[in-house]
Every structure is written in structure tokens, then in C-alpha cells.
Short mmCIF file of C-alpha atoms in Angstrom, two decimals:
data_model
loop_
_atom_site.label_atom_id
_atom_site.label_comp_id
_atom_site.label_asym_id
_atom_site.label_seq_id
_atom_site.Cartn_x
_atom_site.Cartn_y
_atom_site.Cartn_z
CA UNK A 100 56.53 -189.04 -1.60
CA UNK A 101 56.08 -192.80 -2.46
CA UNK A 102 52.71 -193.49 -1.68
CA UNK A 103 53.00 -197.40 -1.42
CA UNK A 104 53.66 -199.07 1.93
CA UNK A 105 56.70 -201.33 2.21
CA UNK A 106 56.98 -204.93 2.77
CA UNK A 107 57.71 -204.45 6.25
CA UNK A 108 55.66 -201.32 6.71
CA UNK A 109 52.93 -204.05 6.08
CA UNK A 110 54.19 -206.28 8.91
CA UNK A 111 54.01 -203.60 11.02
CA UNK A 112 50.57 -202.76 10.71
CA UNK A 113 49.51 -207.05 10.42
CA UNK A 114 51.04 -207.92 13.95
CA UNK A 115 49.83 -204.94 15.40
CA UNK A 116 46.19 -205.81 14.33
CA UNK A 117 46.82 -208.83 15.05
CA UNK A 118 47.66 -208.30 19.10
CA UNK A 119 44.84 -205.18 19.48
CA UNK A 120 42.26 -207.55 18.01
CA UNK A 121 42.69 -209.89 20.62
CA UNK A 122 43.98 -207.92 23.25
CA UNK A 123 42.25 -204.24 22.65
CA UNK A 124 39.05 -204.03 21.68
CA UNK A 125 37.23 -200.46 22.42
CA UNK A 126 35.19 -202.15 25.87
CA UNK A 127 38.95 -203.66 26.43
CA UNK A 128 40.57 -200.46 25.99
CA UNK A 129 37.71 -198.51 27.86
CA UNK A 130 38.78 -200.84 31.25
CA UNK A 131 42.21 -200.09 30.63
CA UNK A 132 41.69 -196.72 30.78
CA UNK A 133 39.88 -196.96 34.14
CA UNK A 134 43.13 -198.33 36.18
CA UNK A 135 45.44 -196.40 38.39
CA UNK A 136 47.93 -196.15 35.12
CA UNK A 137 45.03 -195.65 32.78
CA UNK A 138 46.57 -198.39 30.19
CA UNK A 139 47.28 -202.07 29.85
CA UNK A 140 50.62 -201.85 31.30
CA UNK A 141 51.56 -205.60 30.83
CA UNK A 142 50.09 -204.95 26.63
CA UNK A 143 52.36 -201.48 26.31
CA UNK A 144 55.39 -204.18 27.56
CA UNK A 145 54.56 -206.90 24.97
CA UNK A 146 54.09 -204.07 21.88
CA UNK A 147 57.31 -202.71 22.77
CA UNK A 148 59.27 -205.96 22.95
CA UNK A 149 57.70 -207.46 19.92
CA UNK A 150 57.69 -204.46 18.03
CA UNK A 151 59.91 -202.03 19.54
CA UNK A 152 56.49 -199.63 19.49
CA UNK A 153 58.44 -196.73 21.79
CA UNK A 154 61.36 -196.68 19.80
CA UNK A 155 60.46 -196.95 16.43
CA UNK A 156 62.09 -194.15 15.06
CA UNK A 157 65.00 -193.70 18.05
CA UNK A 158 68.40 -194.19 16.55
CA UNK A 159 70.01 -197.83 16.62
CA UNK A 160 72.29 -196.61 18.91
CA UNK A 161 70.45 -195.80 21.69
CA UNK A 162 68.14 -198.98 21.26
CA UNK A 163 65.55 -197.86 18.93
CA UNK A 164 64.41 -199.37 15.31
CA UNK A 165 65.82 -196.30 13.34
CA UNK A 166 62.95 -196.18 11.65
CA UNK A 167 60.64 -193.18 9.87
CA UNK A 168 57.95 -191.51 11.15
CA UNK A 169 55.42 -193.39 8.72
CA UNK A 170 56.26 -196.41 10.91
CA UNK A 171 54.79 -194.86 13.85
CA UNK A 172 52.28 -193.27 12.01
CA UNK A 173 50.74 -197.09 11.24
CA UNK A 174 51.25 -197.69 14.93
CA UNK A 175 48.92 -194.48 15.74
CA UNK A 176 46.32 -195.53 12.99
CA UNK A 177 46.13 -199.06 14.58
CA UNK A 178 45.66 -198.03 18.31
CA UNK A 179 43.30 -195.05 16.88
CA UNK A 180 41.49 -197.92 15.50
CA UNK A 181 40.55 -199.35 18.75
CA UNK A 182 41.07 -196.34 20.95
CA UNK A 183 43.65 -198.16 22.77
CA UNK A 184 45.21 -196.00 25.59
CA UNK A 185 49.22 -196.24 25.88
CA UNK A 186 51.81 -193.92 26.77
CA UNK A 187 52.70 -194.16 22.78
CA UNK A 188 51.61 -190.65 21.68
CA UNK A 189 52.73 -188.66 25.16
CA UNK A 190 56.41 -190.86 24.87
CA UNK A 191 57.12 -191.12 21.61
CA UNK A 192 55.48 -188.40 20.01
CA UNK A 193 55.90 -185.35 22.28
CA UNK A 194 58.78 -186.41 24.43
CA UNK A 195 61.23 -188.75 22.51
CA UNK A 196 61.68 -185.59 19.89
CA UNK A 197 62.35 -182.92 22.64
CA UNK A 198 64.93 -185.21 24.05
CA UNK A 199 66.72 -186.28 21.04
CA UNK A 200 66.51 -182.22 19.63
CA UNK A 201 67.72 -180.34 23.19
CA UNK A 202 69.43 -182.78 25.15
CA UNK A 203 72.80 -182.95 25.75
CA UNK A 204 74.95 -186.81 24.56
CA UNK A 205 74.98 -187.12 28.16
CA UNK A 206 71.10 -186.63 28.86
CA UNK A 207 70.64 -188.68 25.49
CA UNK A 208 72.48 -191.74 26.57
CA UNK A 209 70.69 -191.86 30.13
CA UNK A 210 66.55 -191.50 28.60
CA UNK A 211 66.30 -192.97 25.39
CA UNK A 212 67.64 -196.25 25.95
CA UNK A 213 65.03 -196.28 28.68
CA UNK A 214 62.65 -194.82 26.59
CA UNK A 215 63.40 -197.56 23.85
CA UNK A 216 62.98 -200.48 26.59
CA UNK A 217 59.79 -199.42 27.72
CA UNK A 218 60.90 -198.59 31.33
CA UNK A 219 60.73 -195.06 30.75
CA UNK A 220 57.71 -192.96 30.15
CA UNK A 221 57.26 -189.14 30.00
CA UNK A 222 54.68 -186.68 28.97
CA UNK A 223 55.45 -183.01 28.03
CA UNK A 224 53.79 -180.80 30.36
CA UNK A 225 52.96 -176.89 29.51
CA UNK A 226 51.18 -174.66 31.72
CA UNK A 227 48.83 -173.30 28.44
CA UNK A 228 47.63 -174.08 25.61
CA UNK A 229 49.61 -177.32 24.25
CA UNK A 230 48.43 -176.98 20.87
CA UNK A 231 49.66 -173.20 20.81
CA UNK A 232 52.99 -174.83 22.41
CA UNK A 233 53.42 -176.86 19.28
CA UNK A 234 52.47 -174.45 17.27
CA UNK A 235 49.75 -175.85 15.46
CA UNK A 236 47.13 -172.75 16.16
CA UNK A 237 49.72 -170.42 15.81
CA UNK A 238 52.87 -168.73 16.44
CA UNK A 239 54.48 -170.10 19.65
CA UNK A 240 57.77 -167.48 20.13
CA UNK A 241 55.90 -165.06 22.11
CA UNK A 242 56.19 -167.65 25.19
CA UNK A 243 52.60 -166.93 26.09
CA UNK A 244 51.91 -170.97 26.45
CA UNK A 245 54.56 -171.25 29.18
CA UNK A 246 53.15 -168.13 31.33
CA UNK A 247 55.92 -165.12 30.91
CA UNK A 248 55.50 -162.06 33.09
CA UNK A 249 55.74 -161.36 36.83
CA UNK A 250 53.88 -164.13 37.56
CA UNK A 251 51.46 -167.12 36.23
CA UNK A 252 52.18 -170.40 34.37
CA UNK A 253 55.80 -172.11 35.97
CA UNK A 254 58.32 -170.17 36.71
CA UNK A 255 61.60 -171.51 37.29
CA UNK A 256 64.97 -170.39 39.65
CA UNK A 257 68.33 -171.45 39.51
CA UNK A 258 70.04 -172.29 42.56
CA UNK A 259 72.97 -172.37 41.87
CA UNK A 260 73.73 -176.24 42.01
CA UNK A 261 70.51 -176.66 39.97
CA UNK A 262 66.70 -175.81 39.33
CA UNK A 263 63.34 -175.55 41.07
CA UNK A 264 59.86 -175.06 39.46
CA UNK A 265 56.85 -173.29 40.72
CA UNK A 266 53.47 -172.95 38.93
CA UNK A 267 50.69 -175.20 37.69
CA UNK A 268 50.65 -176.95 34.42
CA UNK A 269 46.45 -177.35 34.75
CA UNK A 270 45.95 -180.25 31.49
CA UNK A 271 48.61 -182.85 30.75
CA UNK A 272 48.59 -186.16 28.89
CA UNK A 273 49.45 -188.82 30.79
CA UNK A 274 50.83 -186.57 33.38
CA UNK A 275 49.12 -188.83 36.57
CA UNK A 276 51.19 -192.09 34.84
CA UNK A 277 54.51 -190.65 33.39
CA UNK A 278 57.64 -191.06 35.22
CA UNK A 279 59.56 -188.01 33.82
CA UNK A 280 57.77 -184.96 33.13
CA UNK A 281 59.36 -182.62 30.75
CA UNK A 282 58.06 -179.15 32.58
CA UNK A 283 58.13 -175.70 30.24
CA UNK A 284 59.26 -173.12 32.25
CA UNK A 285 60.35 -169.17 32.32
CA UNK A 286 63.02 -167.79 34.08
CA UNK A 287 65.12 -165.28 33.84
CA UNK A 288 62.77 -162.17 35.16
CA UNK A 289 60.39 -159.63 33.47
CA UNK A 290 60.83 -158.79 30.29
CA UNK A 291 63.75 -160.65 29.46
CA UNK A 292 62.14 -164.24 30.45
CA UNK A 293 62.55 -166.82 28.31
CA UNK A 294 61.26 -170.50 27.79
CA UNK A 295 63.21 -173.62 28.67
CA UNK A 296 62.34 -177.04 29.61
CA UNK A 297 63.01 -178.94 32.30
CA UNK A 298 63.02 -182.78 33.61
CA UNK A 299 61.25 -183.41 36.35
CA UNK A 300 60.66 -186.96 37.82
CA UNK A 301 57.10 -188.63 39.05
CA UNK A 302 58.09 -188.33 42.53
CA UNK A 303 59.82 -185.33 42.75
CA UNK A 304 59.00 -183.03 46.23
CA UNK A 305 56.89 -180.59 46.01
CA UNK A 306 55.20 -182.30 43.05
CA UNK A 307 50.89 -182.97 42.95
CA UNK A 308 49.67 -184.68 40.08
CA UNK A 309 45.80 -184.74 40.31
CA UNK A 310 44.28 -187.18 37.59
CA UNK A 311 41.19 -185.36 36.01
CA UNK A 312 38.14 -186.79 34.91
CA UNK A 313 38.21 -186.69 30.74
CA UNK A 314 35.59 -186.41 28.12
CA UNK A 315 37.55 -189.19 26.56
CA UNK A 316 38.76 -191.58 29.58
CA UNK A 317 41.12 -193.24 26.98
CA UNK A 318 42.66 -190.29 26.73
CA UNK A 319 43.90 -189.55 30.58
CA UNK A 320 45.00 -185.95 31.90
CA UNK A 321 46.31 -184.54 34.73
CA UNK A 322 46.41 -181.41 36.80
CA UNK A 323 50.11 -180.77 37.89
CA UNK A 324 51.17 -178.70 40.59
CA UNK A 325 54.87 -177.94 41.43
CA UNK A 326 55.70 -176.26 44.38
CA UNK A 327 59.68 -175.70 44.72
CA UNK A 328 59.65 -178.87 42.91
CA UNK A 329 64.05 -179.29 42.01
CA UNK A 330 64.40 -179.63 38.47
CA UNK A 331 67.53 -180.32 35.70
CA UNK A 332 67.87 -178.36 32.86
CA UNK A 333 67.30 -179.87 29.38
CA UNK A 334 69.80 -179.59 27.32
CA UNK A 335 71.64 -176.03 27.52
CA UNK A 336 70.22 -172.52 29.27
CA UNK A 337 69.86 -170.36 25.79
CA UNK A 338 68.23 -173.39 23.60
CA UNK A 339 65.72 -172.17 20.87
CA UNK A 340 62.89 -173.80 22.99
CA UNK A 341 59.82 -172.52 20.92
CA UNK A 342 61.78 -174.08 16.98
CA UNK A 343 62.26 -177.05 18.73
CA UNK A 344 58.50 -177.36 19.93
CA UNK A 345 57.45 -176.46 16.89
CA UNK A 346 59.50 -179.43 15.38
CA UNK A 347 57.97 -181.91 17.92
CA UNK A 348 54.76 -180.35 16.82
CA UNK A 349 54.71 -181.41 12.92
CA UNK A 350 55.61 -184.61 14.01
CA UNK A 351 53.01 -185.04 16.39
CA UNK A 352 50.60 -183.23 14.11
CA UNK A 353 51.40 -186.15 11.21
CA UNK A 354 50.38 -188.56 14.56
CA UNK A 355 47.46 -187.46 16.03
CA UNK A 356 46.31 -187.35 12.04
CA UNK A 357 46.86 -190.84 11.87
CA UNK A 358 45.73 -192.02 14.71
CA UNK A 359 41.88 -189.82 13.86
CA UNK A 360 41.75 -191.58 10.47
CA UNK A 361 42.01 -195.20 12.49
CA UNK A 362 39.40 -194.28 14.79
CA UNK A 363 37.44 -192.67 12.10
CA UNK A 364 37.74 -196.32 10.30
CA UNK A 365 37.37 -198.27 13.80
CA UNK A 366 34.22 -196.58 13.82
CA UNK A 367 33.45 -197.00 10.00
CA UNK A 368 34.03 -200.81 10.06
CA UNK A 369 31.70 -200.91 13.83
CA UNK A 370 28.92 -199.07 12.11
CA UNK A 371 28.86 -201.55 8.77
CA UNK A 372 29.09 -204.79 10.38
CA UNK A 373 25.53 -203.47 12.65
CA UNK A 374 24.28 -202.42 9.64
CA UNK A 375 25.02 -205.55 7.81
CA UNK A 376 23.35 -207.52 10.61
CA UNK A 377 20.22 -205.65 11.05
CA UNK A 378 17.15 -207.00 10.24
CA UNK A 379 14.74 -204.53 8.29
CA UNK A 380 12.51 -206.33 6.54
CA UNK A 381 10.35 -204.37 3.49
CA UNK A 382 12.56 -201.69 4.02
CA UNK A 383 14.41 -201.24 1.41
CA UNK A 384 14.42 -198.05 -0.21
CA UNK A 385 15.49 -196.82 3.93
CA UNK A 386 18.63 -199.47 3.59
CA UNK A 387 20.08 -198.31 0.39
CA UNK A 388 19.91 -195.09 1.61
CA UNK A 389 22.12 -195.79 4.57
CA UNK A 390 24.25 -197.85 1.99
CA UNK A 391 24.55 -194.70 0.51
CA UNK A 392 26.04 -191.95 3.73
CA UNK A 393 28.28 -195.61 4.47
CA UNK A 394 29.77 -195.15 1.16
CA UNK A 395 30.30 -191.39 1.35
CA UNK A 396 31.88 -191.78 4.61
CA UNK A 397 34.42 -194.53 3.21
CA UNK A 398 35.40 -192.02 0.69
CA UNK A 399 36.17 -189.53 3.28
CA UNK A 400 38.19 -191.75 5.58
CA UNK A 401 40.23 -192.71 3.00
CA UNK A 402 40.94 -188.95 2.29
CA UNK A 403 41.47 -188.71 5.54
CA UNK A 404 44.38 -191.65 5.94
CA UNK A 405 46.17 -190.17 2.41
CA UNK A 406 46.03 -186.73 3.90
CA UNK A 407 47.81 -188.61 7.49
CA UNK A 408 50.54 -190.36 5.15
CA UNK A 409 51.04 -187.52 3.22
CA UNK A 410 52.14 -185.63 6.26
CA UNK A 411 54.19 -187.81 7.59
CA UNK A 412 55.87 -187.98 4.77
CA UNK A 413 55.94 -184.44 4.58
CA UNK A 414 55.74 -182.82 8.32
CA UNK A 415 55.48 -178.84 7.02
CA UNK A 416 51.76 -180.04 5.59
CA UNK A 417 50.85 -181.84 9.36
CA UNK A 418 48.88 -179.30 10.93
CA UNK A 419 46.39 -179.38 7.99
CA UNK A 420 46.01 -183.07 7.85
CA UNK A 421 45.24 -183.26 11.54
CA UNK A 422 42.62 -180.59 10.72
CA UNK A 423 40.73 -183.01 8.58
CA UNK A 424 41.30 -186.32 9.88
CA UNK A 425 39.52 -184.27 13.22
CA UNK A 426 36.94 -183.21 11.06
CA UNK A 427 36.66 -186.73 9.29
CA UNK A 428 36.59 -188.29 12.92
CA UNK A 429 33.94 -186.20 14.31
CA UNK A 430 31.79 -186.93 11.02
CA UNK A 431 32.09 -190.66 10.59
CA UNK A 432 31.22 -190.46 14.94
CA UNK A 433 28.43 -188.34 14.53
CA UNK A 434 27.10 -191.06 11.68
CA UNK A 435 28.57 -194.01 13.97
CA UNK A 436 25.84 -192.94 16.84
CA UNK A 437 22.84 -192.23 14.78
CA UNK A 438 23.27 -195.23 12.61
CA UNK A 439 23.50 -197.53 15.66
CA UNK A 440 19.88 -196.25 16.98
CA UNK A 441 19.47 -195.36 20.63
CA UNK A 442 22.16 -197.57 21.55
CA UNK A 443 24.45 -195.37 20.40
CA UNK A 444 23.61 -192.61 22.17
CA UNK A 445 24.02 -194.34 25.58
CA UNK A 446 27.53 -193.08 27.10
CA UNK A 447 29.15 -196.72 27.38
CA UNK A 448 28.47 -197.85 24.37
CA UNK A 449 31.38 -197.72 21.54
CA UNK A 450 29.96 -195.87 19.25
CA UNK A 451 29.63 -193.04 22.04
CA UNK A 452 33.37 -193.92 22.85
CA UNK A 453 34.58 -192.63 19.22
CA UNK A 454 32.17 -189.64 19.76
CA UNK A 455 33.76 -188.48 23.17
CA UNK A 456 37.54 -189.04 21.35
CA UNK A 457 36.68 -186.90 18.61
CA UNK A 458 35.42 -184.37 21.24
CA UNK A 459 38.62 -184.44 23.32
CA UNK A 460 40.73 -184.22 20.86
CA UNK A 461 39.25 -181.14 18.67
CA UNK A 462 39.28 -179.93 22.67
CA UNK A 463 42.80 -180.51 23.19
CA UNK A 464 44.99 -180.22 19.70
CA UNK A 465 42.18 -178.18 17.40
CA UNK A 466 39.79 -176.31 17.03
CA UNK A 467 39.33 -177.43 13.47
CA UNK A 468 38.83 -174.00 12.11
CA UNK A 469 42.20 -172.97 14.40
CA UNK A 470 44.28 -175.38 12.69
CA UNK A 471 43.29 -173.84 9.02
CA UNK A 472 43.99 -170.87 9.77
CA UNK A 473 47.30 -171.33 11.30
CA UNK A 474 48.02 -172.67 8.18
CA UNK A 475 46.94 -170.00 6.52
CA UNK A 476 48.68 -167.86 7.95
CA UNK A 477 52.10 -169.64 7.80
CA UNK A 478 51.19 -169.91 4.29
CA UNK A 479 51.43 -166.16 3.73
CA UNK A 480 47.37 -166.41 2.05
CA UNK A 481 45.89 -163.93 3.98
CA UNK A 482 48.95 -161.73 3.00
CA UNK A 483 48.30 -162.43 -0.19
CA UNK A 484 44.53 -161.10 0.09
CA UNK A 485 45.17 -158.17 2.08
CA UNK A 486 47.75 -157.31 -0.54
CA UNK A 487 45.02 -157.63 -3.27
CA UNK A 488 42.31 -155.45 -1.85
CA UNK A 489 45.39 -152.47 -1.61
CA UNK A 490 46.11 -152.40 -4.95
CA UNK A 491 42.48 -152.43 -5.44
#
């Protein structure tokens, strides 16, 4: 891949700096996250109108920018930067893909124009493990994500005319704000059930959606309960569901990398300017040596943001570069609260703020050590070993 950023690739990443520096600092974004959407809702309506920021890589035709996924890769590594919360990752990351890969030209038409505007926003909503939906911790055809069996996670029934959902999808981004849920559901009976995936909107009946109280607040979930909630199909009964998921999770892999190695640098650039402006007079053996872990951590974030490019250049190799632009993240915050002092340590301060993301989101898309093997394992190595101690 061409590892140089474009002309306009760099005017993407200027204006957006630009408009979060003024508009979305970490205390900003940390009040944004406390209101009944849990995001700037007037700021996600200027990003998307000056920069098309939902539809970056939607096709012209339905509205979008046609652009690449690097594009909104720089978008994630700017709002990572300044842990700004928007519907950007849940939207246009998780749900834009689904759509475009299982909906019908019909279905199409109707949500990503919306989705493009802005007046649209959706989540993806599993009953399990989203990270084993997406298949970044592993193999997602057995279904076990989206409940299978008699009973447990959603199940869904056709009625002839058209759907209804039952079941409990207990951890979804964005789920309290979105205002079309795409539900995974199995139906057809034990043990020929299968996974499909279903629209369902905010105010559905029969639909709870219970906003949770997160590690990281600037990352909002919800608790979704569905209770005979009617639902329409997406796209066509007999869709490969779990490729299709997997798809959407490379892409959102190549993301969530991006968007750790901002953060990790958001928290970087925090922790050098204190240090810069500290007094420690006739200390200076103790100051180089701080000099010292800053450099080594520059190194790594810079790793870090090649690794995110790389895979969104290259989507197969996502899953890995998430893995260590979460472990980059958690090591530049874990550096970010000691070197501020006991300031850091105290839950509102910013430096804590970067701690509690790197937290939620080794919580919610890792383990660390998960991720690597996964890719191990899709990488045929442990095959590879076992097949070397039999010949042994």
C-alpha cells in the first residue's frame, strides 16, 4: 500500500482538527457524553455537512463521498484524539457496511441517503459477544453470539406479513440514542436455526432500551429488551449473515485501530505539554529520565498509527492492528496518569478519561491476547506447530 497521505486526505484530517480543537476538547467531550443523546448533536450535524463525516465512504449515489476507508480511518484517529463521542463508529462503521452488504436496492435507497444526511443513526445490536459477532476473537459461523437453541439471546417469528423479535441484546453501542437498530436474530427452530438481521426502529412496541452506566461514559451502551417487538427483514431470509459480519468486522477492526492510536497520541501530546510546564528545579537527572519513557512512548504510537493505516489499507491484517493500538493505548494511559502525579489518578481528570477508554474498549472489542490469537489461528500457525511436534 502507498504509505503517503493525499492532498486531500490531509484536508481531511486539518479541518477536522481544526473544529474538535475548538469544539471537543476531552472535558468538552466528557459533557457531551453526559446528555440524554450522549453526544454533541448540533457538532455530529456540522461534521457531517462540512465534511460529509457519516458518509465518507457511501457511494455517490446514495449521497455519500465515495471515498476509502483510510478517509474514515483519519476521522476515527481525530475524534480518538479527543475522545469525542458521536454516533460515527456505531453508524458508519458497524451499520453503514451491513446495509450496503445485505440489503436489498430497495432497503438501500430508503437508509443510506439518510444515513449520508445525518438524519439517520443506527447501532448494530447482538445479544453476545460483539467482538465474537465480528469475528475478531474468533470464528463467528457457529451462531453462538446471536443465542441459537431452544431458547436465549433473540429469537425471531415470522408472521406471515412480517417479523417480531423476542430476547435481550444486554450491551449495545449507542443503542439508548440510535434510531434504527439492526437486531441479530435466530429463527427457524432447533437445530436448524440460523442467524439473520433485522431493522428495528427506536420506538418500536415492545421495545426497552435501558442506558447503562459505562467505564468509559464517552463511550455510551445500552441494555435492549424486545418483547414481540415487529421487525423487517434485512435484506433476504437465507443471507450468509456470519461472512457478512465478519466483513463489517475488518473494517471496523482497521477503525477502532485508528481511533486507539489518536487517543493514545491525545494522551501523548496531554502528558508532554504538563511535563514541559512543570517546574522541577535541581532535578535533573529525574527529568531526563521522564524525557526518556516520553520518547519510547512516541516510538510506540507511531507504530501504533502505521499498524492502523496499514490495515485499512489492508482489512485481512485489522484484527491484529487493533490488538496493538489497544495495547499501545492502555500503555501510553497507564504513563499519561502516573506522569501527571496524583492528579491523574482522580476519576475526572483527562488523563483518567484515556485510562477508562482504554479499559472499555479492551472490555468490549479485545481482550488483547484474544485478538492474537484469533489471528493466529486464521493464520493456520498453530497448525503449523502442532504439525511440527507430529513429525517429531
Amino acid at each position: 500500500m502507498d504509505a503517503a497521505f493525499t492532498t486531500e486526505q490531509h484536508e481531511i484530517r486539518r479541518t477536522l482538527r481544526e473544529a474538535l480543537t475548538e469544539h471537543a476538547d476531552p472535558a468538552a467531550s466528557a459533557a457531551a457524553a453526559r446528555t440524554p443523546d450522549g453526544y454533541d448533536t448540533d457538532l455530529w450535524a456540522r461534521l457531517a455537512e462540512q465534511l460529509g463525516l457519516p458518509g465518507l465512504t457511501l457511494p455517490a449515489r446514495y449521497g455519500g463521498a465515495d471515498r476509502t476507508l483510510t478517509e474514515l480511518a483519519l476521522a476515527c484517529e481525530e475524534s480518538g484524539r479527543v475522545l469525542l463521542p458521536s454516533p460515527l463508529l456505531a453508524t458508519a462503521g458497524l451499520a453503514t457496511p451491513l446495509i450496503l452488504a445485505l440489503g436489498t436496492p430497495a432497503q438501500r435507497a430508503e437508509l443510506l441517503p439518510r444515513i449520508a444526511d445525518a438524519s439517520l443513526t443506527c447501532t448494530l445490536a447482538v445479544p453476545g459477544n460483539l467482538a465474537e459477532a465480528l469475528a475478531l476473537t474468533g470464528d463467528n459461523t457457529a451462531g453462538t453470539w446471536a443465542g441459537g437453541g431452544r431458547a436465549g439471546g433473540i429469537q425471531a417469528r415470522s408472521t406471515g406479513d412480517g417479523w417480531t423479535l423476542y430476547g435481550e441484546a444486554p450491551q449495545v453501542l449507542d443503542g439508548h440514542s440510535a434510531r434504527l437498530l439492526l437486531v441479530a436474530a435466530h429463527t427457524g427452530g432447533f437445530p436448524r436455526s440460523r442467524p439473520l438481521l433485522f431493522q428495528v426502529d427506536a420506538d418500536a412496541p415492545g421495545l426497552t432500551r435501558t442506558r447503562l452506566t459505562a467505564l468509559d461514559e464517552t463511550r455510551p451502551q445500552a441494555c435492549l429488551e424486545l418483547r414481540d417487538s415487529p421487525a423487517r427483514l434485512l435484506g433476504e431470509d437465507g443471507a450468509d449473515v456470519p461472512r457478512a459480519l465478519r466483513a463489517t468486522g475488518s473494517g471496523a477492526a482497521a477503525l477502532l485501530a485508528a481511533e486507539a492510536a489518536g487517543a493514545a497520541a491525545g494522551a501523548l501530546s496531554r502528558t508532554v505539554e504538563h511535563v514541559r510546564t512543570r517546574e522541577q528545579p535541581g532535578r535533573v537527572a529525574s527529568r531526563q529520565a521522564v524525557v526518556h519513557r516520553l520518547a519510547g512512548l512516541y516510538v510506540q504510537v507511531q507504530a501504533a498509527r502505521s499498524a492502523a493505516y496499514y490495515a485499512a489499507g489492508d482489512p485481512a491484517a485489522a484484527a491484529l492492528a487493533l490488538a496493538q493500538c489497544l495495547e499501545t493505548l492502555r500503555t501510553v494511559a497507564g504513563e499519561t496518569v502516573q506522569l501527571h502525579g496524583g492528579t491523574g489518578f482522580t476519576w475526572e481528570h483527562e488523563a483518567h478519561q484515556y485510562a477508562r477508554r482504554a479499559a472499555a474498549d479492551e472490555l468490549l472489542f479485545g481482550p488483547v491476547h484474544r485478538l492474537r490469537d484469533a489471528a493466529a489461528e486464521r493464520a493456520g500457525l498453530f497448525a503449523s506447530s502442532q504439525e511440527a511436534a507430529g513429525h517429531r
